[in-house]
Amino acid sequence: MFGLTFDKLLIIGVLAVFLLGPERLPGYASKLAQLVRTVRDMADGAKTRMRDEMGPEFDDVEWQKLDPRQYDPRRIIRDALLDGPDGAPKPSAPSMATAGAAAAAVSAGLPGGRSSGSVVPLAVGEVPPYDSEAT
């Protein structure tokens, strides 16, 4: 819970005894217990209200599927980029950004720009142009 281990809680407790002193510690402990009870009652009230508003469908909801901790952004991106579980990439059309960059290189006369003015895809095994001054 919040990365707190028993050792850390014990150290926090010892520090609280020394910082608060024996005369104020029971009052703060009772306030902490009251806060925990209040938060628990609020959570139970929210659960009861949700059950009342959703009706019998509340028990049918698979709450584990809605847990945000189960989502792994790397897996979501990998699944979106790859076609299936075999890992074959989806065929993709050249993006407009790539075409625009190539056209700008041609018009500016930069190294690697083709003088024909049209975007020509690279042949299989052809190395893309590299401008060491641009990086």
Backbone as JSON Lines, residues from 0, in Angstrom:
{"i":0,"aa":"M","n":[0.85,-1.17,0.0],"ca":[0.0,0.0,0.0],"c":[0.9,1.24,0.0]}
{"i":1,"aa":"F","n":[0.89,1.99,-1.08],"ca":[1.65,3.22,-1.26],"c":[3.15,2.99,-1.11]}
{"i":2,"aa":"G","n":[3.64,1.76,-1.3],"ca":[5.05,1.46,-1.18],"c":[5.56,1.45,0.25]}
{"i":3,"aa":"L","n":[4.64,1.41,1.22],"ca":[5.05,1.39,2.62],"c":[5.18,-0.04,3.11]}
{"i":4,"aa":"T","n":[6.34,-0.36,3.63],"ca":[6.55,-1.68,4.22],"c":[6.39,-1.56,5.73]}
{"i":5,"aa":"F","n":[6.45,-2.69,6.4],"ca":[6.31,-2.69,7.85],"c":[7.44,-1.89,8.49]}
{"i":6,"aa":"D","n":[8.65,-2.02,7.93],"ca":[9.79,-1.29,8.48],"c":[9.58,0.23,8.41]}
{"i":7,"aa":"K","n":[9.09,0.7,7.27],"ca":[8.86,2.13,7.11],"c":[7.76,2.62,8.04]}
{"i":8,"aa":"L","n":[6.7,1.84,8.2],"ca":[5.63,2.22,9.12],"c":[6.12,2.27,10.56]}
{"i":9,"aa":"L","n":[6.99,1.34,10.92],"ca":[7.55,1.33,12.27],"c":[8.41,2.58,12.51]}
{"i":10,"aa":"I","n":[9.2,2.98,11.52],"ca":[10.02,4.19,11.65],"c":[9.14,5.42,11.76]}
{"i":11,"aa":"I","n":[8.07,5.48,10.96],"ca":[7.14,6.61,11.05],"c":[6.49,6.67,12.42]}
{"i":12,"aa":"G","n":[6.14,5.51,12.96],"ca":[5.53,5.47,14.29],"c":[6.49,5.95,15.37]}
{"i":13,"aa":"V","n":[7.74,5.52,15.3],"ca":[8.73,5.94,16.29],"c":[8.97,7.45,16.18]}
{"i":14,"aa":"L","n":[9.06,7.96,14.96],"ca":[9.23,9.4,14.78],"c":[8.02,10.17,15.33]}
{"i":15,"aa":"A","n":[6.82,9.63,15.11],"ca":[5.62,10.3,15.62],"c":[5.64,10.36,17.15]}
{"i":16,"aa":"V","n":[6.1,9.28,17.79],"ca":[6.17,9.28,19.26],"c":[7.14,10.35,19.74]}
{"i":17,"aa":"F","n":[8.28,10.47,19.08],"ca":[9.25,11.47,19.52],"c":[8.83,12.89,19.18]}
{"i":18,"aa":"L","n":[8.22,13.09,18.0],"ca":[7.87,14.45,17.61],"c":[6.62,14.96,18.32]}
{"i":19,"aa":"L","n":[5.62,14.1,18.47],"ca":[4.37,14.55,19.08],"c":[4.41,14.48,20.6]}
{"i":20,"aa":"G","n":[5.14,13.54,21.12],"ca":[5.21,13.41,22.57],"c":[4.07,12.54,23.09]}
{"i":21,"aa":"P","n":[4.24,12.03,24.28],"ca":[3.24,11.1,24.83],"c":[1.9,11.76,25.19]}
{"i":22,"aa":"E","n":[1.9,13.07,25.39],"ca":[0.64,13.72,25.78],"c":[-0.25,14.0,24.57]}
{"i":23,"aa":"R","n":[0.31,14.26,23.39],"ca":[-0.5,14.57,22.2],"c":[-0.73,13.36,21.3]}
{"i":24,"aa":"L","n":[0.04,12.31,21.45],"ca":[-0.05,11.16,20.57],"c":[-1.42,10.47,20.61]}
{"i":25,"aa":"P","n":[-2.04,10.24,21.77],"ca":[-3.37,9.6,21.77],"c":[-4.44,10.42,21.04]}
{"i":26,"aa":"G","n":[-4.37,11.73,21.13],"ca":[-5.34,12.57,20.44],"c":[-5.2,12.46,18.92]}
{"i":27,"aa":"Y","n":[-3.95,12.48,18.45],"ca":[-3.73,12.34,17.01],"c":[-4.07,10.94,16.52]}
{"i":28,"aa":"A","n":[-3.83,9.94,17.33],"ca":[-4.18,8.57,16.95],"c":[-5.7,8.42,16.81]}
{"i":29,"aa":"S","n":[-6.45,9.03,17.71],"ca":[-7.91,8.96,17.61],"c":[-8.41,9.73,16.39]}
{"i":30,"aa":"K","n":[-7.79,10.86,16.07],"ca":[-8.17,11.61,14.87],"c":[-7.88,10.8,13.61]}
{"i":31,"aa":"L","n":[-6.74,10.08,13.59],"ca":[-6.41,9.24,12.45],"c":[-7.42,8.1,12.31]}
{"i":32,"aa":"A","n":[-7.81,7.5,13.42],"ca":[-8.8,6.42,13.38],"c":[-10.14,6.95,12.88]}
{"i":33,"aa":"Q","n":[-10.53,8.15,13.31],"ca":[-11.78,8.75,12.86],"c":[-11.72,9.05,11.37]}
{"i":34,"aa":"L","n":[-10.59,9.52,10.87],"ca":[-10.42,9.79,9.45],"c":[-10.55,8.5,8.64]}
{"i":35,"aa":"V","n":[-9.93,7.43,9.11],"ca":[-10.01,6.14,8.4],"c":[-11.46,5.66,8.37]}
{"i":36,"aa":"R","n":[-12.17,5.78,9.49],"ca":[-13.58,5.37,9.52],"c":[-14.42,6.21,8.57]}
{"i":37,"aa":"T","n":[-14.18,7.51,8.52],"ca":[-14.93,8.39,7.63],"c":[-14.7,8.03,6.17]}
{"i":38,"aa":"V","n":[-13.45,7.79,5.81],"ca":[-13.14,7.43,4.43],"c":[-13.78,6.09,4.08]}
{"i":39,"aa":"R","n":[-13.73,5.13,4.98],"ca":[-14.34,3.83,4.74],"c":[-15.86,3.96,4.58]}
{"i":40,"aa":"D","n":[-16.49,4.78,5.43],"ca":[-17.94,4.99,5.31],"c":[-18.29,5.67,3.98]}
{"i":41,"aa":"M","n":[-17.46,6.61,3.53],"ca":[-17.72,7.28,2.25],"c":[-17.6,6.28,1.1]}
{"i":42,"aa":"A","n":[-16.61,5.4,1.15],"ca":[-16.46,4.4,0.1],"c":[-17.63,3.42,0.1]}
{"i":43,"aa":"D","n":[-18.06,3.0,1.28],"ca":[-19.22,2.1,1.36],"c":[-20.48,2.8,0.87]}
{"i":44,"aa":"G","n":[-20.64,4.08,1.2],"ca":[-21.8,4.83,0.73],"c":[-21.81,4.98,-0.78]}
{"i":45,"aa":"A","n":[-20.65,5.22,-1.37],"ca":[-20.58,5.33,-2.82],"c":[-20.9,4.0,-3.48]}
{"i":46,"aa":"K","n":[-20.43,2.92,-2.89],"ca":[-20.71,1.59,-3.44],"c":[-22.19,1.26,-3.33]}
{"i":47,"aa":"T","n":[-22.8,1.6,-2.21],"ca":[-24.23,1.35,-2.02],"c":[-25.05,2.2,-2.99]}
{"i":48,"aa":"R","n":[-24.67,3.45,-3.16],"ca":[-25.4,4.33,-4.07],"c":[-25.3,3.83,-5.5]}
{"i":49,"aa":"M","n":[-24.1,3.39,-5.88],"ca":[-23.92,2.87,-7.23],"c":[-24.76,1.6,-7.44]}
{"i":50,"aa":"R","n":[-24.8,0.75,-6.44],"ca":[-25.6,-0.47,-6.53],"c":[-27.08,-0.13,-6.65]}
{"i":51,"aa":"D","n":[-27.53,0.9,-5.9],"ca":[-28.95,1.3,-5.99],"c":[-29.28,1.88,-7.36]}
{"i":52,"aa":"E","n":[-28.37,2.68,-7.91],"ca":[-28.65,3.33,-9.19],"c":[-28.53,2.37,-10.37]}
{"i":53,"aa":"M","n":[-27.6,1.42,-10.29],"ca":[-27.44,0.47,-11.4],"c":[-28.42,-0.69,-11.32]}
{"i":54,"aa":"G","n":[-28.91,-0.96,-10.15],"ca":[-29.86,-2.06,-10.01],"c":[-29.16,-3.41,-10.05]}
{"i":55,"aa":"P","n":[-29.86,-4.41,-10.57],"ca":[-29.29,-5.76,-10.56],"c":[-28.1,-5.92,-11.52]}
{"i":56,"aa":"E","n":[-27.89,-4.96,-12.42],"ca":[-26.78,-5.05,-13.37],"c":[-25.43,-4.81,-12.67]}
{"i":57,"aa":"F","n":[-25.45,-4.27,-11.47],"ca":[-24.22,-3.97,-10.73],"c":[-23.41,-5.23,-10.49]}
{"i":58,"aa":"D","n":[-24.08,-6.33,-10.18],"ca":[-23.37,-7.58,-9.9],"c":[-22.84,-8.24,-11.16]}
{"i":59,"aa":"D","n":[-23.4,-7.89,-12.33],"ca":[-22.99,-8.49,-13.59],"c":[-21.76,-7.84,-14.19]}
{"i":60,"aa":"V","n":[-21.38,-6.66,-13.71],"ca":[-20.24,-5.92,-14.27],"c":[-18.95,-6.63,-13.88]}
{"i":61,"aa":"E","n":[-18.06,-6.82,-14.84],"ca":[-16.76,-7.41,-14.57],"c":[-15.8,-6.29,-14.18]}
{"i":62,"aa":"W","n":[-15.66,-6.05,-12.89],"ca":[-14.88,-4.92,-12.4],"c":[-13.4,-5.08,-12.68]}
{"i":63,"aa":"Q","n":[-12.9,-6.3,-12.79],"ca":[-11.47,-6.51,-13.07],"c":[-11.11,-5.97,-14.45]}
{"i":64,"aa":"K","n":[-12.04,-6.04,-15.4],"ca":[-11.75,-5.54,-16.74],"c":[-11.66,-4.01,-16.76]}
{"i":65,"aa":"L","n":[-12.25,-3.35,-15.78],"ca":[-12.25,-1.89,-15.72],"c":[-11.12,-1.32,-14.87]}
{"i":66,"aa":"D","n":[-10.28,-2.2,-14.32],"ca":[-9.19,-1.76,-13.46],"c":[-8.1,-1.1,-14.31]}
{"i":67,"aa":"P","n":[-7.8,0.18,-14.1],"ca":[-6.81,0.86,-14.94],"c":[-5.39,0.34,-14.74]}
{"i":68,"aa":"R","n":[-5.13,-0.38,-13.66],"ca":[-3.78,-0.89,-13.42],"c":[-3.42,-2.02,-14.36]}
{"i":69,"aa":"Q","n":[-4.41,-2.63,-15.01],"ca":[-4.13,-3.76,-15.9],"c":[-3.66,-3.31,-17.28]}
{"i":70,"aa":"Y","n":[-3.85,-2.06,-17.62],"ca":[-3.49,-1.58,-18.96],"c":[-2.0,-1.28,-19.02]}
{"i":71,"aa":"D","n":[-1.34,-1.88,-19.99],"ca":[0.08,-1.68,-20.22],"c":[0.22,-0.9,-21.52]}
{"i":72,"aa":"P","n":[0.67,0.36,-21.48],"ca":[0.74,1.16,-22.7],"c":[1.61,0.52,-23.77]}
{"i":73,"aa":"R","n":[2.66,-0.17,-23.36],"ca":[3.52,-0.82,-24.36],"c":[2.75,-1.9,-25.12]}
{"i":74,"aa":"R","n":[1.92,-2.68,-24.41],"ca":[1.15,-3.73,-25.06],"c":[0.09,-3.13,-25.97]}
{"i":75,"aa":"I","n":[-0.54,-2.06,-25.54],"ca":[-1.57,-1.42,-26.36],"c":[-0.97,-0.89,-27.65]}
{"i":76,"aa":"I","n":[0.18,-0.24,-27.57],"ca":[0.83,0.29,-28.77],"c":[1.31,-0.84,-29.66]}
{"i":77,"aa":"R","n":[1.88,-1.88,-29.05],"ca":[2.35,-3.02,-29.85],"c":[1.18,-3.67,-30.58]}
{"i":78,"aa":"D","n":[0.05,-3.86,-29.9],"ca":[-1.12,-4.46,-30.55],"c":[-1.67,-3.57,-31.65]}
{"i":79,"aa":"A","n":[-1.57,-2.25,-31.46],"ca":[-2.08,-1.34,-32.49],"c":[-1.18,-1.33,-33.71]}
{"i":80,"aa":"L","n":[0.13,-1.5,-33.51],"ca":[1.05,-1.45,-34.62],"c":[1.2,-2.79,-35.34]}
{"i":81,"aa":"L","n":[1.0,-3.86,-34.63],"ca":[1.14,-5.18,-35.22],"c":[-0.22,-5.74,-35.57]}
{"i":82,"aa":"D","n":[-0.26,-6.5,-36.65],"ca":[-1.53,-7.02,-37.15],"c":[-2.12,-8.07,-36.21]}
{"i":83,"aa":"G","n":[-1.34,-9.03,-35.84],"ca":[-1.88,-10.11,-35.03],"c":[-0.85,-10.62,-34.05]}
{"i":84,"aa":"P","n":[-1.15,-11.74,-33.41],"ca":[-0.23,-12.27,-32.42],"c":[1.05,-12.83,-33.02]}
{"i":85,"aa":"D","n":[1.05,-13.11,-34.35],"ca":[2.26,-13.64,-34.98],"c":[3.33,-12.57,-35.16]}
{"i":86,"aa":"G","n":[2.97,-11.3,-35.0],"ca":[3.94,-10.21,-35.05],"c":[4.16,-9.66,-36.45]}
{"i":87,"aa":"A","n":[3.31,-10.02,-37.41],"ca":[3.47,-9.49,-38.76],"c":[3.01,-8.05,-38.78]}
{"i":88,"aa":"P","n":[3.85,-7.13,-39.25],"ca":[3.44,-5.72,-39.25],"c":[2.36,-5.46,-40.29]}
{"i":89,"aa":"K","n":[1.53,-4.48,-39.99],"ca":[0.48,-4.07,-40.92],"c":[1.12,-3.32,-42.09]}
{"i":90,"aa":"P","n":[0.64,-3.53,-43.3],"ca":[1.15,-2.71,-44.4],"c":[0.67,-1.29,-44.21]}
{"i":91,"aa":"S","n":[1.55,-0.34,-44.42],"ca":[1.17,1.06,-44.21],"c":[1.54,1.88,-45.43]}
{"i":92,"aa":"A","n":[0.73,2.87,-45.69],"ca":[0.99,3.79,-46.79],"c":[1.96,4.85,-46.3]}
{"i":93,"aa":"P","n":[2.75,5.45,-47.21],"ca":[3.64,6.52,-46.77],"c":[2.83,7.67,-46.18]}
{"i":94,"aa":"S","n":[3.33,8.22,-45.11],"ca":[2.59,9.29,-44.45],"c":[2.78,10.6,-45.2]}
{"i":95,"aa":"M","n":[1.9,11.53,-44.93],"ca":[1.99,12.85,-45.56],"c":[3.22,13.6,-45.05]}
{"i":96,"aa":"A","n":[3.62,13.35,-43.81],"ca":[4.79,14.03,-43.26],"c":[6.04,13.6,-44.0]}
{"i":97,"aa":"T","n":[6.15,12.3,-44.32],"ca":[7.31,11.8,-45.06],"c":[7.34,12.39,-46.46]}
{"i":98,"aa":"A","n":[6.19,12.41,-47.11],"ca":[6.13,12.96,-48.47],"c":[6.45,14.46,-48.46]}
{"i":99,"aa":"G","n":[5.95,15.17,-47.46],"ca":[6.21,16.6,-47.36],"c":[7.67,16.89,-47.11]}
{"i":100,"aa":"A","n":[8.33,16.08,-46.28],"ca":[9.75,16.29,-45.99],"c":[10.59,16.02,-47.23]}
{"i":101,"aa":"A","n":[10.23,15.01,-47.99],"ca":[10.99,14.71,-49.21],"c":[10.8,15.82,-50.24]}
{"i":102,"aa":"A","n":[9.59,16.33,-50.35],"ca":[9.34,17.41,-51.3],"c":[10.1,18.67,-50.89]}
{"i":103,"aa":"A","n":[10.17,18.94,-49.59],"ca":[10.9,20.11,-49.11],"c":[12.39,19.95,-49.39]}
{"i":104,"aa":"A","n":[12.92,18.72,-49.26],"ca":[14.33,18.49,-49.53],"c":[14.63,18.7,-51.01]}
{"i":105,"aa":"V","n":[13.7,18.31,-51.87],"ca":[13.89,18.48,-53.31],"c":[13.88,19.96,-53.65]}
{"i":106,"aa":"S","n":[12.9,20.69,-53.12],"ca":[12.78,22.1,-53.47],"c":[13.92,22.92,-52.9]}
{"i":107,"aa":"A","n":[14.48,22.51,-51.77],"ca":[15.57,23.27,-51.17],"c":[16.92,22.87,-51.73]}
{"i":108,"aa":"G","n":[16.97,21.79,-52.52],"ca":[18.22,21.34,-53.09],"c":[19.14,20.72,-52.06]}
{"i":109,"aa":"L","n":[18.57,20.14,-51.0],"ca":[19.38,19.52,-49.97],"c":[19.95,18.2,-50.46]}
{"i":110,"aa":"P","n":[21.05,17.73,-49.84],"ca":[21.59,16.44,-50.24],"c":[20.55,15.35,-50.0]}
{"i":111,"aa":"G","n":[20.44,14.46,-50.92],"ca":[19.48,13.37,-50.8],"c":[18.18,13.68,-51.47]}
{"i":112,"aa":"G","n":[17.94,14.93,-51.83],"ca":[16.7,15.29,-52.5],"c":[16.8,14.94,-53.98]}
{"i":113,"aa":"R","n":[15.75,14.4,-54.53],"ca":[15.77,14.04,-55.94],"c":[15.31,15.25,-56.75]}
{"i":114,"aa":"S","n":[15.91,15.45,-57.88],"ca":[15.63,16.64,-58.67],"c":[14.35,16.51,-59.48]}
{"i":115,"aa":"S","n":[13.74,15.31,-59.53],"ca":[12.55,15.13,-60.36],"c":[11.33,15.82,-59.76]}
{"i":116,"aa":"G","n":[11.36,16.13,-58.47],"ca":[10.24,16.82,-57.85],"c":[9.17,15.88,-57.34]}
{"i":117,"aa":"S","n":[9.25,14.58,-57.63],"ca":[8.26,13.63,-57.14],"c":[8.9,12.74,-56.09]}
{"i":118,"aa":"V","n":[8.09,12.19,-55.24],"ca":[8.57,11.31,-54.18],"c":[8.71,9.92,-54.76]}
{"i":119,"aa":"V","n":[9.9,9.39,-54.69],"ca":[10.16,8.04,-55.2],"c":[10.5,7.16,-54.01]}
{"i":120,"aa":"P","n":[9.78,6.05,-53.84],"ca":[10.08,5.18,-52.7],"c":[11.44,4.52,-52.88]}
{"i":121,"aa":"L","n":[12.07,4.17,-51.78],"ca":[13.38,3.53,-51.81],"c":[13.23,2.11,-52.32]}
{"i":122,"aa":"A","n":[14.23,1.66,-53.06],"ca":[14.25,0.27,-53.51],"c":[14.62,-0.61,-52.34]}
{"i":123,"aa":"V","n":[14.35,-1.89,-52.46],"ca":[14.67,-2.83,-51.4],"c":[16.18,-2.86,-51.21]}
{"i":124,"aa":"G","n":[16.62,-2.63,-50.0],"ca":[18.04,-2.62,-49.68],"c":[18.72,-1.29,-49.89]}
{"i":125,"aa":"E","n":[18.04,-0.3,-50.45],"ca":[18.63,1.01,-50.68],"c":[18.7,1.77,-49.36]}
{"i":126,"aa":"V","n":[19.84,2.41,-49.13],"ca":[20.04,3.17,-47.89],"c":[19.43,4.55,-48.06]}
{"i":127,"aa":"P","n":[18.64,5.02,-47.1],"ca":[18.05,6.36,-47.22],"c":[19.12,7.42,-47.1]}
{"i":128,"aa":"P","n":[18.92,8.57,-47.72],"ca":[19.91,9.65,-47.65],"c":[20.06,10.15,-46.22]}
{"i":129,"aa":"Y","n":[21.27,10.56,-45.87],"ca":[21.58,10.99,-44.51],"c":[22.37,12.28,-44.59]}
{"i":130,"aa":"D","n":[21.9,13.28,-43.89],"ca":[22.58,14.57,-43.86],"c":[23.17,14.76,-42.48]}
{"i":131,"aa":"S","n":[24.5,14.68,-42.36],"ca":[25.15,14.77,-41.05],"c":[25.04,16.15,-40.45]}
{"i":132,"aa":"E","n":[24.82,17.19,-41.26],"ca":[24.72,18.54,-40.74],"c":[23.33,18.84,-40.19]}
{"i":133,"aa":"A","n":[22.36,18.03,-40.56],"ca":[20.98,18.29,-40.13],"c":[20.66,17.68,-38.78]}
{"i":134,"aa":"T","n":[21.51,16.8,-38.28],"ca":[21.19,16.13,-37.02],"c":[21.89,16.74,-35.86]}
